[in-house]
Amino acid sequence: MAVSAAKAARESLREKGQFWTPPWVADAMVAYCLGGGARTLFDPAVGAGAFLVAAKSAGALGRSRLRLAGCEVDPSALDQARANGLTEADLRNVAIANFATADVGGPFDAIVANPPYVRHHRLNKAYKAKLRALSKRVLARPIDGRAGLHVYFLLRALDLLAPNGRLAFIVPADTVEGVFAPRLTEWIGGNFCIDAVVTFDRAATPFPGVDTNALILFISRRPPRRTLVWARCARSDDTLAEFVRSGFRARRGITTTSRALSEALRTGLSREPASIPNGPVLGDFAAVRRGIATGANDFFFLTKDAARKARLPGSLLLPAIGRTRDVSGDAITPATLRELDAKSRPTLLFSPAGRSRTLQTPAVRAYLRRGEHLGLPQRALIRTRNPWYKMEARSVPPFLFAYLGRRRARFIRNEAGVVPLTGFLCVYPHRTSPRELAHLWRILSDPRTVDNLRLVGKSYGAGAIKVEPRALERLPIPPTLARTPPPPHPNPPNPPHPPGS
């Protein structure tokens, strides 16, 4: 597939949020849902019909009064379901409707889903308002607006689950660990029974080639229980279904742990059990923010040569870093930027916000027209900005955190005064004297601090780890490191620039 075609396919996939469920996963999820004697199996996002096919293949349709039902917003997806073996009779109770906002009936005694993974910035304002109203109705107050569509699907499905009913959802880890998660998981843990959570080794990921950390939630509408079964699946075969049918008993290829509900929710359902020590955390020393999301790196993140050819003035360009692999060590220096320039790597962020006079130059106007011709103002993130080319602002952070990469996660000294893109997090110390900066770098660079990242991060395998800004602020700091700062460092990190610089 040509590069442009591949990009278009990925963009379409992101808009629809469609990632098809493999049969070995669908079989296991359906086995749980029907294990309680359900009369209706409801799928809120039927798609290619993996779950309905699994029920049919298991002979479940031979049960008296078992009914298949569901919703799907994309009629063409049901063509794939038919190609996969579902008949018109199987699909007669599947409505072309949006589960999150349509009247779908219920309650249902078995709900199974791989909900659409659509991030919040791809949802228009009117739709987000409806989702906000849904969360307010169910939870008494709305959840954080950064929740993606998959979160609202889970919320509504649980609300429509009948007493003693069973639900199985396969979701990305951020569903229960994102900034919006505490309110949601508190409600789930207090009103439902989380029977089990299944996570996956990288070799057994349900979605090969998709950079996500999936887990399956097995939840029933029964009184909450103090413990849950937490499992790690290392095999992508029918072992998972056998494990579910056995009542979540360990078997070869699947390891299990009985966890206290309170500990599991506190630690994170995608993470192994851990005892997070009481004591100092990074948030005591610094605030953390994500890097800049441009919405179109090809347009806004430029090489020196591209900026020169476009004749963009230096006043609209900020030194920037985009990829973790562009920083090989624990510091970004002016020499680092020169090396990247020599390799024709982008090092400049086109950041025109607040400089109206410069925007009137012929070269800048021509460059903005190029962006409009490319359709950038209609892109999901960019269309939320006014004007569309207005760039997010970040003060220069003295420290960065490479939070998601194929090499070791680490903290980095920012000695080149760059602003980072979303491959990094910005670490802003509360105190910026040379002595305090040297002290904080001693903390950040210590192997014991770095090792504690496993307590707050989401593992993506192969050494990759993702830590959200609020989670990084909860990073435990060894008490011996947090004590009285040492004498001033002879070469302390540069202090941050003033806000808005």
Short mmCIF file of C-alpha atoms in Angstrom, two decimals:
data_model
loop_
_atom_site.label_atom_id
_atom_site.label_comp_id
_atom_site.label_asym_id
_atom_site.label_seq_id
_atom_site.Cartn_x
_atom_site.Cartn_y
_atom_site.Cartn_z
CA MET A 1 0.00 0.00 0.00
CA ALA A 2 1.34 3.44 -0.87
CA VAL A 3 2.25 5.69 2.03
CA SER A 4 -0.58 8.14 1.30
CA ALA A 5 -3.11 5.31 1.05
CA ALA A 6 -1.86 3.82 4.31
CA LYS A 7 -2.24 7.18 6.03
CA ALA A 8 -5.78 7.55 4.70
CA ALA A 9 -6.66 4.06 5.92
CA ARG A 10 -5.29 4.79 9.39
CA GLU A 11 -7.18 8.09 9.56
CA SER A 12 -10.44 6.36 8.58
CA LEU A 13 -9.82 3.72 11.22
CA ARG A 14 -9.26 6.36 13.89
CA GLU A 15 -12.44 8.21 12.95
CA LYS A 16 -14.55 5.04 13.21
CA GLY A 17 -12.58 3.52 16.09
CA GLN A 18 -12.88 0.05 14.56
CA PHE A 19 -10.45 -2.67 15.63
CA TRP A 20 -11.90 -6.12 14.97
CA THR A 21 -11.90 -8.69 17.78
CA PRO A 22 -10.07 -11.98 17.07
CA PRO A 23 -12.17 -15.18 17.44
CA TRP A 24 -10.16 -16.58 20.37
CA VAL A 25 -10.96 -13.44 22.39
CA ALA A 26 -14.60 -13.25 21.28
CA ASP A 27 -15.18 -16.90 22.24
CA ALA A 28 -13.92 -16.25 25.79
CA MET A 29 -15.96 -13.08 26.29
CA VAL A 30 -19.16 -14.70 24.99
CA ALA A 31 -18.58 -17.75 27.19
CA TYR A 32 -18.58 -15.53 30.27
CA CYS A 33 -21.66 -13.56 29.26
CA LEU A 34 -23.74 -16.63 28.49
CA GLY A 35 -22.50 -18.53 31.53
CA GLY A 36 -25.20 -16.94 33.65
CA GLY A 37 -28.06 -18.31 31.54
CA ALA A 38 -28.75 -15.18 29.53
CA ARG A 39 -31.74 -14.95 27.23
CA THR A 40 -30.36 -12.01 25.19
CA LEU A 41 -26.82 -11.35 24.05
CA PHE A 42 -26.48 -7.63 23.23
CA ASP A 43 -23.52 -6.13 21.37
CA PRO A 44 -23.44 -2.29 21.38
CA ALA A 45 -21.00 -2.16 18.43
CA VAL A 46 -21.61 -5.21 16.24
CA GLY A 47 -19.11 -4.35 13.52
CA ALA A 48 -17.98 -7.50 11.72
CA GLY A 49 -20.05 -9.57 14.14
CA ALA A 50 -17.28 -11.36 16.05
CA PHE A 51 -19.33 -11.84 19.21
CA LEU A 52 -22.53 -12.88 17.48
CA VAL A 53 -20.54 -15.31 15.35
CA ALA A 54 -18.94 -16.71 18.53
CA ALA A 55 -22.38 -17.28 20.07
CA LYS A 56 -23.58 -18.98 16.91
CA SER A 57 -20.45 -21.14 16.62
CA ALA A 58 -20.83 -22.28 20.22
CA GLY A 59 -24.32 -23.53 19.49
CA ALA A 60 -25.79 -20.92 21.80
CA LEU A 61 -28.56 -20.13 19.32
CA GLY A 62 -29.99 -23.57 20.01
CA ARG A 63 -30.94 -22.44 23.49
CA SER A 64 -34.59 -21.70 24.02
CA ARG A 65 -35.37 -18.00 23.73
CA LEU A 66 -31.72 -16.86 23.30
CA ARG A 67 -31.83 -13.69 21.26
CA LEU A 68 -29.03 -11.85 19.46
CA ALA A 69 -29.30 -8.08 19.44
CA GLY A 70 -27.19 -4.97 19.16
CA CYS A 71 -26.34 -1.67 17.50
CA GLU A 72 -24.05 -0.56 14.71
CA VAL A 73 -23.60 2.91 13.22
CA ASP A 74 -21.82 1.76 10.05
CA PRO A 75 -24.10 -0.31 7.74
CA SER A 76 -21.10 -1.43 5.67
CA ALA A 77 -19.66 -3.16 8.74
CA LEU A 78 -22.70 -5.45 8.78
CA ASP A 79 -21.77 -6.57 5.27
CA GLN A 80 -18.61 -7.97 6.84
CA ALA A 81 -20.74 -9.62 9.53
CA ARG A 82 -22.78 -11.34 6.79
CA ALA A 83 -19.59 -12.42 5.06
CA ASN A 84 -18.49 -13.92 8.37
CA GLY A 85 -21.52 -16.20 8.47
CA LEU A 86 -24.34 -14.25 10.09
CA THR A 87 -27.73 -14.45 8.39
CA GLU A 88 -30.47 -11.85 8.12
CA ALA A 89 -32.30 -13.77 10.86
CA ASP A 90 -29.23 -13.47 13.11
CA LEU A 91 -29.11 -9.72 12.48
CA ARG A 92 -32.82 -8.90 12.59
CA ASN A 93 -32.49 -7.37 16.09
CA VAL A 94 -29.43 -5.29 15.22
CA ALA A 95 -30.34 -1.63 14.85
CA ILE A 96 -28.45 0.94 12.78
CA ALA A 97 -28.07 3.33 15.69
CA ASN A 98 -25.56 4.96 17.99
CA PHE A 99 -25.58 3.00 21.24
CA ALA A 100 -24.23 5.91 23.26
CA THR A 101 -27.17 8.19 22.51
CA ALA A 102 -30.03 6.18 20.95
CA ASP A 103 -32.96 4.53 22.73
CA VAL A 104 -31.93 0.87 22.52
CA GLY A 105 -34.31 -0.66 25.05
CA GLY A 106 -33.02 -2.88 27.84
CA PRO A 107 -32.09 -3.80 30.42
CA PHE A 108 -30.04 -6.68 29.01
CA ASP A 109 -28.81 -9.73 30.88
CA ALA A 110 -25.66 -10.19 28.77
CA ILE A 111 -23.68 -7.39 27.10
CA VAL A 112 -20.45 -8.00 25.21
CA ALA A 113 -18.43 -5.44 23.29
CA ASN A 114 -15.28 -4.17 21.72
CA PRO A 115 -16.43 -0.53 21.83
CA PRO A 116 -15.25 2.02 19.26
CA TYR A 117 -11.98 3.57 20.32
CA VAL A 118 -12.50 7.21 19.35
CA ARG A 119 -10.52 9.81 21.28
CA HIS A 120 -12.28 12.83 22.74
CA HIS A 121 -10.86 15.41 20.31
CA ARG A 122 -12.47 13.54 17.40
CA LEU A 123 -15.94 14.02 18.86
CA ASN A 124 -17.85 17.16 17.86
CA LYS A 125 -19.21 19.55 20.49
CA ALA A 126 -22.85 18.54 20.16
CA TYR A 127 -22.01 14.85 20.53
CA LYS A 128 -19.74 15.53 23.51
CA ALA A 129 -22.56 17.47 25.17
CA LYS A 130 -24.83 14.42 24.88
CA LEU A 131 -22.13 12.17 26.30
CA ARG A 132 -21.57 14.60 29.15
CA ALA A 133 -25.28 14.51 29.92
CA LEU A 134 -25.16 10.69 29.92
CA SER A 135 -22.33 10.60 32.46
CA LYS A 136 -24.05 13.20 34.62
CA ARG A 137 -27.27 11.17 34.65
CA VAL A 138 -25.55 7.90 35.52
CA LEU A 139 -22.81 9.15 37.85
CA ALA A 140 -24.59 12.22 39.27
CA ARG A 141 -21.78 14.39 37.88
CA PRO A 142 -20.00 14.36 34.52
CA ILE A 143 -16.66 12.68 34.07
CA ASP A 144 -13.64 14.50 32.71
CA GLY A 145 -14.14 15.66 29.12
CA ARG A 146 -10.99 13.86 27.96
CA ALA A 147 -12.75 10.50 28.09
CA GLY A 148 -12.99 8.77 24.71
CA LEU A 149 -16.14 7.26 23.22
CA HIS A 150 -15.23 3.77 24.50
CA VAL A 151 -15.55 5.02 28.07
CA TYR A 152 -19.10 6.22 27.51
CA PHE A 153 -20.01 2.90 25.86
CA LEU A 154 -18.87 1.08 29.00
CA LEU A 155 -20.76 3.51 31.21
CA ARG A 156 -24.00 3.13 29.31
CA ALA A 157 -23.69 -0.64 28.98
CA LEU A 158 -23.29 -1.02 32.74
CA ASP A 159 -26.29 1.24 33.27
CA LEU A 160 -28.34 -1.05 31.00
CA LEU A 161 -27.14 -4.30 32.59
CA ALA A 162 -29.95 -6.25 34.25
CA PRO A 163 -29.70 -7.54 37.86
CA ASN A 164 -27.40 -10.60 37.91
CA GLY A 165 -26.51 -9.83 34.28
CA ARG A 166 -22.98 -10.20 32.92
CA LEU A 167 -20.84 -7.83 30.86
CA ALA A 168 -17.55 -8.42 29.05
CA PHE A 169 -15.75 -5.46 27.46
CA ILE A 170 -12.33 -5.42 25.82
CA VAL A 171 -10.92 -1.92 26.23
CA PRO A 172 -7.65 0.02 26.24
CA ALA A 173 -6.07 0.46 29.65
CA ASP A 174 -6.84 4.18 29.71
CA THR A 175 -10.51 3.29 30.27
CA VAL A 176 -9.72 2.50 33.89
CA GLU A 177 -6.51 4.50 34.33
CA GLY A 178 -6.93 7.79 32.45
CA VAL A 179 -7.51 11.17 34.03
CA PHE A 180 -11.26 10.50 33.87
CA ALA A 181 -11.02 7.02 35.44
CA PRO A 182 -11.26 7.61 39.23
CA ARG A 183 -14.90 8.68 39.13
CA LEU A 184 -15.80 5.81 36.78
CA THR A 185 -13.96 3.05 38.65
CA GLU A 186 -15.29 4.26 42.01
CA TRP A 187 -18.81 3.87 40.63
CA ILE A 188 -18.11 0.46 39.11
CA GLY A 189 -16.39 -0.89 42.22
CA GLY A 190 -19.19 0.35 44.46
CA ASN A 191 -22.15 -0.91 42.40
CA PHE A 192 -20.98 -4.01 40.50
CA CYS A 193 -18.92 -7.14 41.00
CA ILE A 194 -15.68 -7.14 39.03
CA ASP A 195 -15.26 -10.88 38.64
CA ALA A 196 -12.02 -10.81 36.67
CA VAL A 197 -9.64 -8.70 34.61
CA VAL A 198 -7.51 -10.26 31.88
CA THR A 199 -4.39 -8.55 30.57
CA PHE A 200 -2.08 -9.76 27.79
CA ASP A 201 1.59 -10.41 27.22
CA ARG A 202 2.92 -8.64 24.14
CA ALA A 203 3.22 -11.96 22.31
CA ALA A 204 -0.51 -12.56 22.84
CA THR A 205 -1.83 -9.10 22.11
CA PRO A 206 -5.34 -9.22 20.60
CA PHE A 207 -4.49 -6.34 18.24
CA PRO A 208 -1.06 -6.93 16.65
CA GLY A 209 0.44 -3.78 15.21
CA VAL A 210 -1.82 -1.50 17.26
CA ASP A 211 0.08 0.38 19.97
CA THR A 212 -2.37 -0.16 22.80
CA ASN A 213 -2.53 -2.03 26.06
CA ALA A 214 -5.79 -3.99 25.96
CA LEU A 215 -7.58 -5.67 28.83
CA ILE A 216 -10.88 -7.48 29.27
CA LEU A 217 -13.28 -6.51 32.05
CA PHE A 218 -15.61 -9.28 33.25
CA ILE A 219 -18.29 -7.59 35.36
CA SER A 220 -21.61 -8.78 36.78
CA ARG A 221 -24.47 -6.79 38.28
CA ARG A 222 -24.24 -8.35 41.71
CA PRO A 223 -23.16 -6.96 45.07
CA PRO A 224 -19.50 -5.88 44.99
CA ARG A 225 -16.90 -8.38 46.16
CA ARG A 226 -13.74 -7.41 47.98
CA THR A 227 -11.47 -9.41 45.68
CA LEU A 228 -11.14 -10.04 41.96
CA VAL A 229 -9.19 -12.44 39.73
CA TRP A 230 -6.40 -10.70 37.84
CA ALA A 231 -4.89 -12.69 34.99
CA ARG A 232 -2.11 -12.40 32.44
CA CYS A 233 -2.68 -14.25 29.17
CA ALA A 234 0.40 -15.43 27.24
CA ARG A 235 -1.34 -17.49 24.52
CA SER A 236 -3.52 -16.36 21.63
CA ASP A 237 -5.61 -19.51 21.32
CA ASP A 238 -8.63 -21.25 22.86
CA THR A 239 -6.85 -21.42 26.22
CA LEU A 240 -8.50 -18.12 27.13
CA ALA A 241 -12.00 -19.49 26.56
CA GLU A 242 -11.15 -22.60 28.59
CA PHE A 243 -9.92 -20.36 31.39
CA VAL A 244 -13.19 -18.42 31.43
CA ARG A 245 -15.36 -21.55 31.34
CA SER A 246 -13.40 -23.01 34.27
CA GLY A 247 -14.44 -20.10 36.47
CA PHE A 248 -11.13 -18.24 36.03
CA ARG A 249 -8.87 -21.03 37.27
CA ALA A 250 -5.19 -20.78 36.32
CA ARG A 251 -3.91 -22.99 33.53
CA ARG A 252 -0.87 -23.27 31.32
CA GLY A 253 -0.38 -20.00 29.49
CA ILE A 254 -2.50 -17.98 31.93
CA THR A 255 -1.31 -16.85 35.34
CA THR A 256 -3.74 -15.58 37.95
CA THR A 257 -3.65 -13.57 41.14
CA SER A 258 -6.39 -12.89 43.65
CA ARG A 259 -6.31 -9.16 44.33
CA ALA A 260 -8.06 -6.90 46.77
CA LEU A 261 -10.43 -4.65 44.84
CA SER A 262 -9.18 -1.53 46.63
CA GLU A 263 -5.56 -2.32 45.75
CA ALA A 264 -6.35 -3.17 42.13
CA LEU A 265 -8.21 0.09 41.52
CA ARG A 266 -5.53 2.11 43.28
CA THR A 267 -2.62 0.47 41.45
CA GLY A 268 -4.35 0.20 38.07
CA LEU A 269 -6.11 -2.77 36.52
CA SER A 270 -3.55 -3.19 33.74
CA ARG A 271 -0.64 -3.30 36.17
CA GLU A 272 0.62 -6.17 38.27
CA PRO A 273 -0.20 -6.02 41.99
CA ALA A 274 2.04 -3.57 43.74
CA SER A 275 2.33 -1.92 47.08
CA ILE A 276 2.85 1.78 46.40
CA PRO A 277 4.72 3.13 49.41
CA ASN A 278 3.49 6.09 51.36
CA GLY A 279 5.93 8.96 51.18
CA PRO A 280 7.19 11.66 48.85
CA VAL A 281 6.09 11.68 45.22
CA LEU A 282 7.25 13.65 42.20
CA GLY A 283 4.25 15.99 42.52
CA ASP A 284 5.80 17.30 45.74
CA PHE A 285 8.67 18.65 43.66
CA ALA A 286 7.23 19.41 40.22
CA ALA A 287 4.17 19.71 38.02
CA VAL A 288 3.85 17.63 34.86
CA ARG A 289 2.20 18.52 31.54
CA ARG A 290 2.07 16.70 28.25
CA GLY A 291 4.03 17.96 25.29
CA ILE A 292 2.52 20.00 22.47
CA ALA A 293 -0.02 18.33 20.19
CA THR A 294 0.25 20.05 16.80
CA GLY A 295 -2.48 18.12 15.00
CA ALA A 296 -0.28 18.05 11.86
CA ASN A 297 3.41 17.52 12.49
CA ASP A 298 4.18 17.50 8.76
CA PHE A 299 3.02 21.13 8.58
CA PHE A 300 3.94 22.58 11.97
CA PHE A 301 7.14 20.65 12.84
CA LEU A 302 9.83 21.59 10.34
CA THR A 303 13.42 21.02 9.40
CA LYS A 304 15.66 24.06 9.16
CA ASP A 305 15.81 23.62 5.41
CA ALA A 306 12.01 23.46 5.04
CA ALA A 307 11.56 26.57 7.17
CA ARG A 308 14.15 28.41 5.10
CA LYS A 309 12.53 27.39 1.80
CA ALA A 310 9.15 28.57 3.09
CA ARG A 311 10.82 31.84 4.21
CA LEU A 312 9.19 31.62 7.62
CA PRO A 313 10.52 34.28 10.01
CA GLY A 314 12.49 33.17 13.05
CA SER A 315 10.05 34.94 15.35
CA LEU A 316 7.44 32.30 14.48
CA LEU A 317 9.75 29.32 15.02
CA LEU A 318 10.61 27.66 18.31
CA PRO A 319 13.35 25.05 18.84
CA ALA A 320 11.53 21.77 19.42
CA ILE A 321 12.00 18.04 19.84
CA GLY A 322 9.52 15.46 18.59
CA ARG A 323 10.77 11.89 18.86
CA THR A 324 12.32 10.09 21.80
CA ARG A 325 14.77 8.35 19.50
CA ASP A 326 16.14 11.76 18.50
CA VAL A 327 17.65 11.98 22.00
CA SER A 328 20.13 9.20 22.63
CA GLY A 329 21.32 10.25 26.07
CA ASP A 330 20.02 11.98 29.17
CA ALA A 331 20.38 15.56 27.87
CA ILE A 332 19.26 17.68 24.90
CA THR A 333 22.00 20.16 24.11
CA PRO A 334 22.63 22.66 21.30
CA ALA A 335 24.94 20.00 19.85
CA THR A 336 21.98 17.59 19.79
CA LEU A 337 20.02 20.04 17.64
CA ARG A 338 22.95 20.58 15.28
CA GLU A 339 23.28 16.83 14.79
CA LEU A 340 19.57 16.53 14.06
CA ASP A 341 19.76 19.43 11.59
CA ALA A 342 22.61 17.63 9.82
CA LYS A 343 20.39 14.55 9.51
CA SER A 344 17.51 16.67 8.15
CA ARG A 345 15.41 15.92 11.19
CA PRO A 346 12.77 18.54 12.20
CA THR A 347 13.84 20.81 15.05
CA LEU A 348 11.57 23.86 14.61
CA LEU A 349 7.95 24.36 15.65
CA PHE A 350 5.90 26.77 13.56
CA SER A 351 4.08 28.63 16.36
CA PRO A 352 2.30 31.73 15.00
CA ALA A 353 -0.14 32.45 17.85
CA GLY A 354 -0.23 36.05 19.05
CA ARG A 355 2.02 37.58 16.36
CA SER A 356 -0.52 39.18 14.02
CA ARG A 357 1.84 41.59 12.21
CA THR A 358 4.25 38.86 11.20
CA LEU A 359 1.35 36.77 9.95
CA GLN A 360 0.68 39.39 7.29
CA THR A 361 3.96 38.84 5.46
CA PRO A 362 3.53 37.29 1.99
CA ALA A 363 5.60 34.19 2.86
CA VAL A 364 3.58 33.41 6.00
CA ARG A 365 0.27 34.02 4.23
CA ALA A 366 1.34 31.67 1.45
CA TYR A 367 2.33 28.99 3.96
CA LEU A 368 -1.02 29.23 5.75
CA ARG A 369 -2.83 28.96 2.41
CA ARG A 370 -0.88 25.77 1.80
CA GLY A 371 -2.21 24.40 5.09
CA GLU A 372 -5.75 25.32 4.13
CA HIS A 373 -5.32 23.62 0.74
CA LEU A 374 -4.23 20.46 2.59
CA GLY A 375 -7.48 20.55 4.58
CA LEU A 376 -5.78 21.09 7.94
CA PRO A 377 -8.54 23.35 9.37
CA GLN A 378 -10.93 20.37 9.15
CA ARG A 379 -8.70 17.94 11.05
CA ALA A 380 -10.08 16.70 14.37
CA LEU A 381 -7.71 18.49 16.74
CA ILE A 382 -7.03 21.56 14.63
CA ARG A 383 -10.69 22.42 14.04
CA THR A 384 -11.08 23.08 17.78
CA ARG A 385 -8.64 26.02 17.53
CA ASN A 386 -9.42 29.60 16.62
CA PRO A 387 -7.72 30.47 14.37
CA TRP A 388 -6.92 26.99 13.12
CA TYR A 389 -3.17 27.60 13.06
CA LYS A 390 -3.00 28.73 16.68
CA MET A 391 -0.45 26.54 18.40
CA GLU A 392 -0.51 25.29 21.99
CA ALA A 393 1.90 27.14 24.25
CA ARG A 394 4.37 25.61 26.68
CA SER A 395 7.02 27.25 28.77
CA VAL A 396 10.41 25.65 28.20
CA PRO A 397 10.67 22.82 30.77
CA PRO A 398 14.06 22.21 32.39
CA PHE A 399 13.34 18.46 32.37
CA LEU A 400 11.54 16.14 29.96
CA PHE A 401 10.27 12.62 30.39
CA ALA A 402 10.41 10.22 27.45
CA TYR A 403 7.22 8.45 28.37
CA LEU A 404 6.55 6.17 25.41
CA GLY A 405 9.32 4.79 23.31
CA ARG A 406 10.94 1.59 22.20
CA ARG A 407 13.94 2.22 24.41
CA ARG A 408 14.20 2.77 28.13
CA ALA A 409 11.92 5.35 29.70
CA ARG A 410 13.97 8.13 31.21
CA PHE A 411 14.18 11.72 32.35
CA ILE A 412 16.14 14.17 30.19
CA ARG A 413 17.83 17.50 30.95
CA ASN A 414 16.70 20.23 28.56
CA GLU A 415 19.88 22.23 28.02
CA ALA A 416 18.87 23.44 24.54
CA GLY A 417 15.72 25.33 25.55
CA VAL A 418 13.41 23.22 23.36
CA VAL A 419 9.68 22.76 23.65
CA PRO A 420 8.64 19.11 23.31
CA LEU A 421 5.88 17.52 21.27
CA THR A 422 3.68 14.71 22.56
CA GLY A 423 6.47 12.13 22.60
CA PHE A 424 7.53 13.73 25.88
CA LEU A 425 6.11 15.07 29.10
CA CYS A 426 7.21 18.43 30.51
CA VAL A 427 8.47 18.48 34.10
CA TYR A 428 8.20 21.94 35.73
CA PRO A 429 9.91 22.18 39.16
CA HIS A 430 8.10 24.09 41.87
CA ARG A 431 11.42 25.65 42.89
CA THR A 432 13.91 26.79 40.31
CA SER A 433 17.04 27.88 42.16
CA PRO A 434 20.21 26.20 40.88
CA ARG A 435 20.45 24.22 44.10
CA GLU A 436 16.86 22.95 43.85
CA LEU A 437 17.21 22.09 40.16
CA ALA A 438 20.38 20.11 40.88
CA HIS A 439 18.57 18.32 43.70
CA LEU A 440 15.62 17.41 41.49
CA TRP A 441 17.91 16.11 38.73
CA ARG A 442 19.64 13.91 41.30
CA ILE A 443 16.20 12.49 42.15
CA LEU A 444 15.10 12.01 38.54
CA SER A 445 18.29 10.38 37.34
CA ASP A 446 18.55 7.90 40.22
CA PRO A 447 17.87 4.27 39.10
CA ARG A 448 15.59 3.75 42.11
CA THR A 449 13.29 6.55 40.94
CA VAL A 450 13.26 5.24 37.38
CA ASP A 451 12.50 1.73 38.63
CA ASN A 452 9.39 3.07 40.40
CA LEU A 453 7.88 4.00 37.02
CA ARG A 454 6.47 0.47 36.87
CA LEU A 455 4.22 1.42 39.80
CA VAL A 456 2.49 4.21 37.89
CA GLY A 457 3.05 3.44 34.20
CA LYS A 458 1.33 1.24 31.65
CA SER A 459 3.61 -1.37 30.14
CA TYR A 460 3.44 -1.81 26.37
CA GLY A 461 6.07 -4.54 26.24
CA ALA A 462 9.53 -4.49 24.64
CA GLY A 463 10.67 -1.90 27.17
CA ALA A 464 8.00 0.67 26.26
CA ILE A 465 6.08 2.33 29.05
CA LYS A 466 3.46 5.03 29.05
CA VAL A 467 2.87 7.32 32.01
CA GLU A 468 0.19 9.99 31.97
CA PRO A 469 0.98 13.41 33.49
CA ARG A 470 -1.07 12.92 36.67
CA ALA A 471 0.31 9.41 37.11
CA LEU A 472 3.88 10.72 36.80
CA GLU A 473 3.15 13.21 39.56
CA ARG A 474 2.30 10.18 41.74
CA LEU A 475 5.71 8.59 41.05
CA PRO A 476 7.13 7.49 44.43
CA ILE A 477 10.45 9.11 45.33
CA PRO A 478 12.82 7.14 47.59
CA PRO A 479 12.77 8.97 50.93
CA THR A 480 16.55 9.06 51.15
CA LEU A 481 16.65 11.03 47.88
CA ALA A 482 13.94 13.45 48.93
CA ARG A 483 15.82 14.73 51.96
CA THR A 484 17.93 17.88 52.24
CA PRO A 485 19.29 19.03 48.86
CA PRO A 486 23.05 18.68 48.30
CA PRO A 487 25.36 21.66 47.71
CA PRO A 488 24.82 23.50 44.40
CA HIS A 489 25.77 21.54 41.30
CA PRO A 490 28.59 23.16 39.31
CA ASN A 491 26.50 22.92 36.11
CA PRO A 492 22.83 22.95 37.12
CA PRO A 493 20.10 22.50 34.48
CA ASN A 494 18.77 25.65 32.89
CA PRO A 495 15.80 27.18 34.72
CA PRO A 496 12.50 27.28 32.81
CA HIS A 497 11.62 30.31 30.73
CA PRO A 498 8.73 32.48 31.92
CA PRO A 499 5.21 31.23 31.11
CA GLY A 500 4.24 31.80 27.47
CA SER A 501 7.83 32.06 26.28
#
